[in-house]
Amino acid sequence: MAMIKKKATVVIIGGGILGASVAYNLARQGLKDIVLVEKSYLTSGATGRCGAGIRQQWGTEMNCILSRESVRIFETLAEELEYPYGIDYRQNGYLLLAYSPKEREQFSKNVALQNSLGIPSRQVTSAEARDIVPHLNIDGLLGGAYCHTDGHANPFHVTFAYARAAERMGVNLYSNTEVLSIEKDKGRVCRVVTSQGSIDCEIVVNTAGGHAAVIGEMVGLDLPVYPERHQIMISEPVDAFQVPMVICMSHHFYIQQTTHGSFIMGQGDPNEPKGFNINPSWQFSVELAKKITSVLPHLKSLNIIRQWAGLYDMCPDAQPILGESPEVKGFFTASGFSGHGFMIAPYTAKLMAQAILGEEPEINIDILNYHRFASGQLILEPAVV
Amino acid sequence: MPKNTIVCRCEDITLEEIREWLQMGYTNIEEIKRLTRAGMGPCQGRTCRTHILRELSRVSEMSPAELTIPTFRPPVKPVSLKTLAGDGND
Ligand SMILES: Cc1cc2nc3c(=O)[nH]c(=O)nc-3n(C[C@H](O)[C@H](O)[C@H](O)COP(=O)(O)OP(=O)(O)OC[C@H]3O[C@@H](n4cnc5c(N)ncnc54)[C@H](O)[C@@H]3O)c2cc1C
């Protein structure tokens, strides 16, 4: 393995979509001497394990804006990054199912907020839901919400596209390079010690996903981000027949047909303990199969071919932590994405790059600073799976 | 092998495609799997991984035994949703 550089302006920790897209945005703004270190290989973390669904139907203004603007970027991203293989981006919509009056009421609030921000979502009756997803079993369904510009992309190609574009602009990307510690001098970060050598630097960007709190600890910060296993499984590819993503929050599951033809489906377990475990469990596939065959009975012959798990980087209010830490100068965090980091990465990375370069980010992201936890000013995102 | 030989039958990936990615500098089988989908089909790479590993060992000058292989993920064989759901009667 080639020797790593001994000096850089910025060291980005983590080769997921956040690390790669922040690297690209910094380089595009003209910053030199950027290094990205990844302890394993690109997309080995949550990014390469995720559902890669992209929705704008959120319940907080910030999540709505971050996803709406990211959708705009996704629309032309392959061209912007000059990536010849494409990113399999499709806008096939998201249908959210409501099974209780409370849920329907929440959707109505969310849709009003989304519409006020220019997101073209709408509430639907259960009959309309069945028009959108034929074969949907509407027993017990009270209605739902739908946005036709939601969609999905290929998480591998998106990340590699950002990484290659960053490398073409001079970013040094080191795989199999693990950050072991971070040194400070007079309250500022000054060096990152890795398994392949040390790098002197002015700025460190923590995009370590489920490991973000471990990186935070290296500079003495107590980031309230914690890892939580989320499982997922995929079917063999079949002809396209279910167009949009279907999400059921009250039963914690989602299912969507990818561009490739396979159905990808997952389920959150409200009792999942915190921790780094990513072993798949048998119960997961059985429970999820029961739910899916009940809501979408026409899929019962679909063959499941693979099951795996990854870590959500959870934050107590389900919104990310973005920005520089006031205690440790030069230490920036972009983490705590709580299961929706893929879809909001493109715009988040742009804002992060502006903040890192000392510019005023184009929208104010102060409320996403981690100090919100000390002051207790949390705005809880209600719409998570 | 001729270059249009199919290496991964599940996903229709040719030897030429694998060699193209290797030439671009992707020498980690995990990355190749994710970029090409080779090994992501119903057989979980039982056929293609040996071919890919051989190509990889040629490029990286490591013996196939030194290279790591992707995790086999459950289920071992494709299984239908209704079987998983325990609803074998219909
Ligand atoms: C099952 C599942 C389904 C999901 N579905 C969706 C979805 O549909 N839509 C959506 O938007 N989001 C989804 N997510 C969430 C999404 O995957 C994440 O929010 C997003 O990928 C986070 O990206 P990241 O770059 O911050 O983190 P990661 O992709 O986890 O990258 C962090 C990287 O840091 C590296 N790292 C850690 N510690 C160190 C160290 N000490 N030194 C060097 N490198 C280190 C890791 O190896 C890793 O590669 C899902 C997640 C899971 C697990």
mmCIF file of N, CA and C and ligand atoms in Angstrom, chain A residues 13-18 37-39 44-47 49-53 177-179 207-209 211 215 230 232 254 310-313 337 339-343, ligand 1:
data_model
loop_
_atom_site.group_PDB
_atom_site.id
_atom_site.type_symbol
_atom_site.label_atom_id
_atom_site.label_comp_id
_atom_site.label_asym_id
_atom_site.label_seq_id
_atom_site.Cartn_x
_atom_site.Cartn_y
_atom_site.Cartn_z
ATOM 1 N N ILE A 13 -13.223 11.608 7.857
ATOM 2 C CA ILE A 13 -13.208 10.243 8.388
ATOM 3 C C ILE A 13 -14.484 9.512 7.984
ATOM 4 N N GLY A 14 -14.341 8.494 7.121
ATOM 5 C CA GLY A 14 -15.491 7.673 6.736
ATOM 6 C C GLY A 14 -15.765 7.724 5.246
ATOM 7 N N GLY A 15 -15.773 6.547 4.625
ATOM 8 C CA GLY A 15 -16.004 6.464 3.184
ATOM 9 C C GLY A 15 -17.413 6.021 2.842
ATOM 10 N N GLY A 16 -18.401 6.633 3.489
ATOM 11 C CA GLY A 16 -19.793 6.421 3.101
ATOM 12 C C GLY A 16 -20.221 7.572 2.209
ATOM 13 N N ILE A 17 -21.517 7.702 1.991
ATOM 14 C CA ILE A 17 -21.972 8.765 1.099
ATOM 15 C C ILE A 17 -21.642 10.149 1.658
ATOM 16 N N LEU A 18 -21.677 10.303 2.976
ATOM 17 C CA LEU A 18 -21.384 11.628 3.537
ATOM 18 C C LEU A 18 -19.931 12.009 3.318
ATOM 19 N N VAL A 37 -10.194 9.171 4.746
ATOM 20 C CA VAL A 37 -9.732 7.862 5.217
ATOM 21 C C VAL A 37 -10.922 6.980 5.573
ATOM 22 N N GLU A 38 -10.828 5.726 5.169
ATOM 23 C CA GLU A 38 -11.900 4.754 5.392
ATOM 24 C C GLU A 38 -11.265 3.489 5.952
ATOM 25 N N LYS A 39 -11.811 3.006 7.069
ATOM 26 C CA LYS A 39 -11.130 1.872 7.708
ATOM 27 C C LYS A 39 -11.263 0.574 6.920
ATOM 28 N N SER A 44 -18.672 0.416 2.752
ATOM 29 C CA SER A 44 -18.715 -0.743 3.649
ATOM 30 C C SER A 44 -19.621 -0.492 4.856
ATOM 31 N N GLY A 45 -19.951 0.756 5.146
ATOM 32 C CA GLY A 45 -20.804 1.069 6.297
ATOM 33 C C GLY A 45 -22.277 1.044 5.925
ATOM 34 N N ALA A 46 -23.054 1.907 6.551
ATOM 35 C CA ALA A 46 -24.505 1.942 6.331
ATOM 36 C C ALA A 46 -24.850 2.209 4.864
ATOM 37 N N THR A 47 -24.057 3.052 4.217
ATOM 38 C CA THR A 47 -24.390 3.443 2.842
ATOM 39 C C THR A 47 -24.543 2.237 1.922
ATOM 40 N N ARG A 49 -25.379 -0.663 2.744
ATOM 41 C CA ARG A 49 -26.323 -1.622 3.312
ATOM 42 C C ARG A 49 -27.731 -1.063 3.319
ATOM 43 N N CYS A 50 -27.901 0.144 2.791
ATOM 44 C CA CYS A 50 -29.176 0.832 3.007
ATOM 45 C C CYS A 50 -30.182 0.563 1.899
ATOM 46 N N GLY A 51 -31.419 0.989 2.145
ATOM 47 C CA GLY A 51 -32.488 0.820 1.169
ATOM 48 C C GLY A 51 -32.391 1.835 0.038
ATOM 49 N N ALA A 52 -31.681 2.929 0.292
ATOM 50 C CA ALA A 52 -31.455 3.969 -0.716
ATOM 51 C C ALA A 52 -32.748 4.600 -1.235
ATOM 52 N N GLY A 53 -33.759 4.593 -0.397
ATOM 53 C CA GLY A 53 -34.994 5.278 -0.735
ATOM 54 C C GLY A 53 -34.810 6.773 -0.495
ATOM 55 N N THR A 177 -7.703 2.173 6.034
ATOM 56 C CA THR A 177 -6.967 3.113 6.875
ATOM 57 C C THR A 177 -7.889 3.554 8.013
ATOM 58 N N GLU A 178 -7.594 3.088 9.182
ATOM 59 C CA GLU A 178 -8.485 3.342 10.318
ATOM 60 C C GLU A 178 -7.959 4.472 11.186
ATOM 61 N N VAL A 179 -8.829 5.390 11.559
ATOM 62 C CA VAL A 179 -8.433 6.453 12.481
ATOM 63 C C VAL A 179 -8.394 5.878 13.892
ATOM 64 N N THR A 207 -17.489 11.914 9.588
ATOM 65 C CA THR A 207 -18.617 11.321 8.860
ATOM 66 C C THR A 207 -18.508 9.803 9.014
ATOM 67 N N ALA A 208 -18.368 9.371 10.261
ATOM 68 C CA ALA A 208 -18.102 7.955 10.538
ATOM 69 C C ALA A 208 -19.375 7.159 10.808
ATOM 70 N N GLY A 209 -20.535 7.692 10.446
ATOM 71 C CA GLY A 209 -21.786 6.934 10.553
ATOM 72 C C GLY A 209 -22.037 6.432 11.970
ATOM 73 N N HIS A 211 -20.238 4.985 13.870
ATOM 74 C CA HIS A 211 -19.059 5.139 14.738
ATOM 75 C C HIS A 211 -18.768 6.603 15.065
ATOM 76 N N ILE A 215 -15.536 8.531 17.258
ATOM 77 C CA ILE A 215 -14.632 9.568 16.744
ATOM 78 C C ILE A 215 -14.743 10.827 17.624
ATOM 79 N N HIS A 230 -30.215 -2.244 11.934
ATOM 80 C CA HIS A 230 -31.441 -2.320 11.148
ATOM 81 C C HIS A 230 -31.248 -3.369 10.073
ATOM 82 N N ILE A 232 -32.549 -5.818 6.705
ATOM 83 C CA ILE A 232 -33.121 -5.584 5.387
ATOM 84 C C ILE A 232 -32.972 -6.862 4.571
ATOM 85 N N TYR A 254 -41.031 -1.133 5.299
ATOM 86 C CA TYR A 254 -41.079 -0.500 3.982
ATOM 87 C C TYR A 254 -40.704 -1.531 2.933
ATOM 88 N N GLY A 310 -27.339 -3.405 8.845
ATOM 89 C CA GLY A 310 -26.383 -2.304 8.929
ATOM 90 C C GLY A 310 -26.744 -1.451 10.127
ATOM 91 N N LEU A 311 -25.933 -0.422 10.367
ATOM 92 C CA LEU A 311 -26.187 0.427 11.537
ATOM 93 C C LEU A 311 -26.858 1.736 11.135
ATOM 94 N N TYR A 312 -27.918 2.089 11.813
ATOM 95 C CA TYR A 312 -28.425 3.458 11.749
ATOM 96 C C TYR A 312 -27.543 4.268 12.706
ATOM 97 N N ASP A 313 -27.201 5.492 12.327
ATOM 98 C CA ASP A 313 -26.526 6.387 13.275
ATOM 99 C C ASP A 313 -27.646 7.246 13.873
ATOM 100 N N PHE A 337 -27.876 10.588 11.395
ATOM 101 C CA PHE A 337 -28.892 10.677 10.329
ATOM 102 C C PHE A 337 -30.129 9.817 10.571
ATOM 103 N N GLY A 339 -31.335 6.971 10.001
ATOM 104 C CA GLY A 339 -32.013 6.160 8.992
ATOM 105 C C GLY A 339 -32.383 6.894 7.722
ATOM 106 N N HIS A 340 -31.997 8.184 7.612
ATOM 107 C CA HIS A 340 -32.282 8.856 6.336
ATOM 108 C C HIS A 340 -31.105 9.680 5.834
ATOM 109 N N GLY A 341 -29.914 9.169 6.081
ATOM 110 C CA GLY A 341 -28.719 9.911 5.665
ATOM 111 C C GLY A 341 -28.411 9.827 4.192
ATOM 112 N N PHE A 342 -28.843 8.750 3.569
ATOM 113 C CA PHE A 342 -28.554 8.634 2.138
ATOM 114 C C PHE A 342 -29.288 9.725 1.362
ATOM 115 N N MET A 343 -30.577 9.855 1.634
ATOM 116 C CA MET A 343 -31.405 10.750 0.822
ATOM 117 C C MET A 343 -31.097 12.227 1.023
HETATM 118 C C1 LIG C 1 -30.856 -1.285 6.679
HETATM 119 C C2 LIG C 1 -30.737 0.178 6.424
HETATM 120 C C3 LIG C 1 -31.626 0.813 5.549
HETATM 121 C C4 LIG C 1 -31.540 2.176 5.293
HETATM 122 N N1 LIG C 1 -32.387 2.745 4.385
HETATM 123 C C5 LIG C 1 -32.234 4.050 4.046
HETATM 124 C C6 LIG C 1 -33.038 4.635 3.027
HETATM 125 O O1 LIG C 1 -33.892 3.983 2.414
HETATM 126 N N2 LIG C 1 -32.825 5.949 2.725
HETATM 127 C C7 LIG C 1 -31.891 6.693 3.372
HETATM 128 O O2 LIG C 1 -31.751 7.875 3.063
HETATM 129 N N3 LIG C 1 -31.116 6.161 4.345
HETATM 130 C C8 LIG C 1 -31.266 4.849 4.691
HETATM 131 N N4 LIG C 1 -30.472 4.309 5.671
HETATM 132 C C9 LIG C 1 -29.543 5.183 6.407
HETATM 133 C C10 LIG C 1 -28.310 5.473 5.589
HETATM 134 O O3 LIG C 1 -27.731 4.265 5.169
HETATM 135 C C11 LIG C 1 -27.305 6.254 6.429
HETATM 136 O O4 LIG C 1 -27.914 7.334 7.082
HETATM 137 C C12 LIG C 1 -26.180 6.817 5.545
HETATM 138 O O5 LIG C 1 -25.686 5.808 4.687
HETATM 139 C C13 LIG C 1 -25.101 7.391 6.394
HETATM 140 O O6 LIG C 1 -23.974 7.629 5.597
HETATM 141 P P1 LIG C 1 -22.588 7.969 6.266
HETATM 142 O O7 LIG C 1 -21.654 8.224 5.159
HETATM 143 O O8 LIG C 1 -22.798 9.020 7.275
HETATM 144 O O9 LIG C 1 -22.214 6.650 7.103
HETATM 145 P P2 LIG C 1 -21.610 5.236 6.646
HETATM 146 O O10 LIG C 1 -22.056 4.838 5.305
HETATM 147 O O11 LIG C 1 -21.858 4.291 7.767
HETATM 148 O O12 LIG C 1 -20.074 5.535 6.524
HETATM 149 C C14 LIG C 1 -19.244 5.696 7.644
HETATM 150 C C15 LIG C 1 -17.912 5.062 7.317
HETATM 151 O O13 LIG C 1 -16.986 5.390 8.337
HETATM 152 C C16 LIG C 1 -16.088 4.333 8.447
HETATM 153 N N5 LIG C 1 -15.411 4.430 9.748
HETATM 154 C C17 LIG C 1 -15.950 4.260 10.982
HETATM 155 N N6 LIG C 1 -15.017 4.408 11.926
HETATM 156 C C18 LIG C 1 -13.859 4.704 11.287
HETATM 157 C C19 LIG C 1 -12.529 4.976 11.721
HETATM 158 N N7 LIG C 1 -12.186 4.943 13.020
HETATM 159 N N8 LIG C 1 -11.588 5.237 10.788
HETATM 160 C C20 LIG C 1 -11.903 5.240 9.466
HETATM 161 N N9 LIG C 1 -13.136 4.995 8.997
HETATM 162 C C21 LIG C 1 -14.106 4.722 9.893
HETATM 163 C C22 LIG C 1 -16.961 3.101 8.308
HETATM 164 O O14 LIG C 1 -16.210 1.959 7.916
HETATM 165 C C23 LIG C 1 -17.974 3.553 7.262
HETATM 166 O O15 LIG C 1 -17.643 3.113 5.960
HETATM 167 C C24 LIG C 1 -30.536 2.937 5.947
HETATM 168 C C25 LIG C 1 -29.641 2.318 6.811
HETATM 169 C C26 LIG C 1 -29.713 0.955 7.039
HETATM 170 C C27 LIG C 1 -28.712 0.313 7.949
#
